[in-house]
C-alpha cells in the first residue's frame, strides 16, 4: 500500500474498525487455546458515554488486545443493564410529558412504553464505545432483560427461596419518595447537612407540668406514640408510669423507660416515632407501642397529618414550626449538623419506612466471598481496598431485593389467599398453581386464583449473575461455554461499586459455580478536573468524549486518558493530555514516513554505526519489554504506556532512526533496512493495545497483508536475553553526543561543519559507540589523548573530559572576551552572596530555608567560576 501523506485520524479509525468487524477478529468461539475473558461492567441501557466509561473501557481494551496478541482466545463480552430506577424514571417523565399517568396504565401497557423507550434510546453507549476502538465481541452483546437473562434471575430467586435464603419480612426500609421504591443500604449516600434541633414542650397528662424534648424533625411529632426516659436519670424519676400529650394532635402516649436513651443528648428525653426511625421501631416493638405512618409514598403527609394532609414533608415542617411558635410550644431552636441519607439514583432524601419486602440473607452467603479476597484467590488491585471490602463483608446486612417498580424482573411469588403465608414461589404460573394446591389443600384453585407479586427485583439482583449468565451458566450449568470461559480473568470497574456489584458477583460465583467469577479486580480511580472536582454534567466540567475523539483521534484520547491514571488513584484530567496523546500518534506516523522515504540498495555495505545501533536498540527493546511485562503483571497500565512511550519517542525516534539514517540523498543498505522494518513491526506490536488504529494503519501500509496477518491477530514479541552492557554504554555515548551538540548550539558552529573531538579517558570507557558519536556529532576524527587539550572548548561526561579544538571554528578572541565578562559578573555575584552570609544578623534571623538557598547560590557561583577559568585556560 502507498503511504498517505497525512495521518487523518477519523478516516483511519473508520477504515480499520470496519475491517476488524468484517473479519471477525473480535469474535471468540470455544477452541483449543487458553481463554482470556473479560465481561464489561454493563452501563445503563439508556446511558451515554462519559469520561469514567472512557477510562474504564480503554483499560479493558488494552488488556484484551494484548491478550489477543499473546495468543489467548480473547473474549470481551459487552452488554447493558436495564437500570430499573433510572430507566423507569425516564419513561414516567416521558409519559407525563405526553399527559399519561403511569398509575392509569396496566403493567403490560407500561412495559410496552418501557420497551419502546429502551429500543429507541438503548445501546447508544455501545455504539459510542466502538468509536473508542473497543474490541468487544459484539455478537455476544447481552442485556439484563434478555429472555435468557431474566429466566436466570427468576431461577436463582426460586432456588434461594427454596434454600431458605430469601424471605418476606415487614421491616424498616430505605424509601425513595421520588422513585417511590425501596433502596438497599448500599444505594443510600449519607451526607452531612446544616439543620436545626427544635426544643418542644409536651404536656404531662393530668398536671400543669411540661416536658421539653429535642427533635430534628418536628413534622414527625404527628406520628409519636411514646416518650422515653432513661430509668437511671434522676431528673425524670417523677414521670415514671405517667403519660404525655403530643403537641398539635393531642394524642396521649405512655412515658416508657429504656437505657437506650442518651441522658447527655438534647434534654435527655426522647420522642418515639416507630414508623419513621429504625431505632424508634426497635423501642416500639420492645414496649408494644402503636405504629403510625404519617407519610404517603411520595413523602407528602397523609390523613394523620391532619390539616397538613397532602403537603410535602419539608413544606409541612416549615408550617408546623410556624404553628408551634404561634402556640408557644417551640421553646428554642439550635443549629445542628444532620447526617442525611439520600438516594444514590434520584438524590431524594430517603425516608425510613415500614414495609413488606423481600430480603436475601447475606451472612452465610458472604463468607466464601470474604475468604476468597482475604486469601488472595481474588486479587483486588490496588490492595488498599482490601480493608474496605473486609469491613463491608464482615458487617453485611440482609439485602432488600424488592423494588416497587414495573421495569425489571417481576418477583416470582404468587398469592392464593389473604393469609401472611398464602403464597408460593415458582418459575412459572403453572408450577405455582401446583404448589399452591399442595400448600392450601384446595384442589379448586385455578390460574385465575393466583396473583403475582407486583414488585420487581433490584437491578443488582440481575447484574450479580453477569459473569455466569452471559454464558448461560445458570440455565445450563454444564454448557461448553461456561466451562471454557469461566472463571473470567480480569474485571475492570470503579471502587464505588465494590460492594454493590463486585462482592455480590463473587458471592454468586461461589454459590452457583463453586468458584470465583474472576481472578483480578482492577479498580480505577475517579476522573477529576484539575481542580480535583469529580467530572459531572451538573458542574459543566466534563468534556464530551466524542468531541475529544473528533478533535484528537481515538488513539490520542486513549493515550491521554492513560498517561496519568494509576490503579485506584484518581485521574486529574485536562484536555492537554489528549493533545499530548495526539502528538505521540503523529510522532509514530511521521517516524514511519521517514523510514518509508528511504531508498534501499542491495549493493551498499552495512555501516558500522548501523550495526551498533541495531545491537543497541535490540537490547533496549528487550529491556523495555521486560519492564512493560512487569507493569502489566502488576496492573500498572499507565506505567506500561509510559515505558512504551519513552521507548518509541526517545529511543526509537530521537536516537535510533538518527543513528541509521542515510546521508542526505543517499540510499540505505538493504541489511539495515530489513532490520529497521523488523524493529518497527515489534514496536507496532507493543504499541497496538494503546494506539490500535495508527499501529494497524502502519502495519498494513508497510506491506500487503493477508487477513490472518493483520496486526490485531499477530504475535506479541518474545522475551530474549540481551546485552545490558550495551544499553549502559549508550547512556554515556548519548551524553557525549548531547555535549557536542550543545557546544555547536552555544558557539553557532554549523551542524554541516565537521569538528574534531579529543577524549581524555579517565575511566576506561568502552569505545563501542565511537562510530555512532562520529556520525551524530558530525566528527571528522575522534582521538583519545592523555592530557588536557589547550585552545579547545570542553565538556565533561562522567569522569572523562571531551575537547573540541576551536581553530577556525570560533573567534578565540571574541570567545575569551565573552568568558572574561561572564567571569567578572559571576565573581561580583559571589561577593554579594558572601557578604550576606557573613552578616550574622541575617544568618541568625532569616528562615533556615532562605539561608540554605543563599549557601546553594554561593556553591553554584564557585563551581561556575571554576568552569569558566578552566575554559579560559583551554583557550590560551
PDB file of N, CA and C in Angstrom, residues 822-833 865:
ATOM      1  N   UNK A 822      31.724  37.139  31.605  1.00  0.00           N
ATOM      2  CA  UNK A 822      30.879  36.261  32.415  1.00  0.00           C
ATOM      3  C   UNK A 822      31.560  35.963  33.751  1.00  0.00           C
ATOM      4  N   UNK A 823      32.925  35.823  33.707  1.00  0.00           N
ATOM      5  CA  UNK A 823      33.674  35.550  34.927  1.00  0.00           C
ATOM      6  C   UNK A 823      33.591  36.729  35.889  1.00  0.00           C
ATOM      7  N   UNK A 824      33.721  37.932  35.348  1.00  0.00           N
ATOM      8  CA  UNK A 824      33.664  39.149  36.163  1.00  0.00           C
ATOM      9  C   UNK A 824      32.299  39.281  36.834  1.00  0.00           C
ATOM     10  N   UNK A 825      31.249  39.035  36.063  1.00  0.00           N
ATOM     11  CA  UNK A 825      29.897  39.133  36.617  1.00  0.00           C
ATOM     12  C   UNK A 825      29.689  38.096  37.727  1.00  0.00           C
ATOM     13  N   UNK A 826      30.154  36.869  37.492  1.00  0.00           N
ATOM     14  CA  UNK A 826      29.935  35.786  38.461  1.00  0.00           C
ATOM     15  C   UNK A 826      30.713  36.042  39.741  1.00  0.00           C
ATOM     16  N   UNK A 827      31.942  36.596  39.609  1.00  0.00           N
ATOM     17  CA  UNK A 827      32.718  36.937  40.807  1.00  0.00           C
ATOM     18  C   UNK A 827      32.010  38.008  41.623  1.00  0.00           C
ATOM     19  N   UNK A 828      31.449  39.000  40.930  1.00  0.00           N
ATOM     20  CA  UNK A 828      30.705  40.054  41.620  1.00  0.00           C
ATOM     21  C   UNK A 828      29.493  39.489  42.342  1.00  0.00           C
ATOM     22  N   UNK A 829      28.787  38.567  41.691  1.00  0.00           N
ATOM     23  CA  UNK A 829      27.615  37.933  42.290  1.00  0.00           C
ATOM     24  C   UNK A 829      28.019  37.137  43.530  1.00  0.00           C
ATOM     25  N   UNK A 830      29.154  36.396  43.417  1.00  0.00           N
ATOM     26  CA  UNK A 830      29.640  35.604  44.551  1.00  0.00           C
ATOM     27  C   UNK A 830      29.961  36.504  45.736  1.00  0.00           C
ATOM     28  N   UNK A 831      30.576  37.644  45.444  1.00  0.00           N
ATOM     29  CA  UNK A 831      30.964  38.577  46.501  1.00  0.00           C
ATOM     30  C   UNK A 831      29.729  39.081  47.262  1.00  0.00           C
ATOM     31  N   UNK A 832      28.641  39.376  46.532  1.00  0.00           N
ATOM     32  CA  UNK A 832      27.421  39.879  47.183  1.00  0.00           C
ATOM     33  C   UNK A 832      26.778  38.792  48.054  1.00  0.00           C
ATOM     34  N   UNK A 833      26.845  37.543  47.585  1.00  0.00           N
ATOM     35  CA  UNK A 833      26.268  36.434  48.366  1.00  0.00           C
ATOM     36  C   UNK A 833      27.092  36.196  49.629  1.00  0.00           C
ATOM     37  N   UNK A 865      32.555  29.642  38.408  1.00  0.00           N
ATOM     38  CA  UNK A 865      33.835  30.348  38.253  1.00  0.00           C
ATOM     39  C   UNK A 865      34.937  29.364  37.872  1.00  0.00           C
TER      40      UNK A 865
END
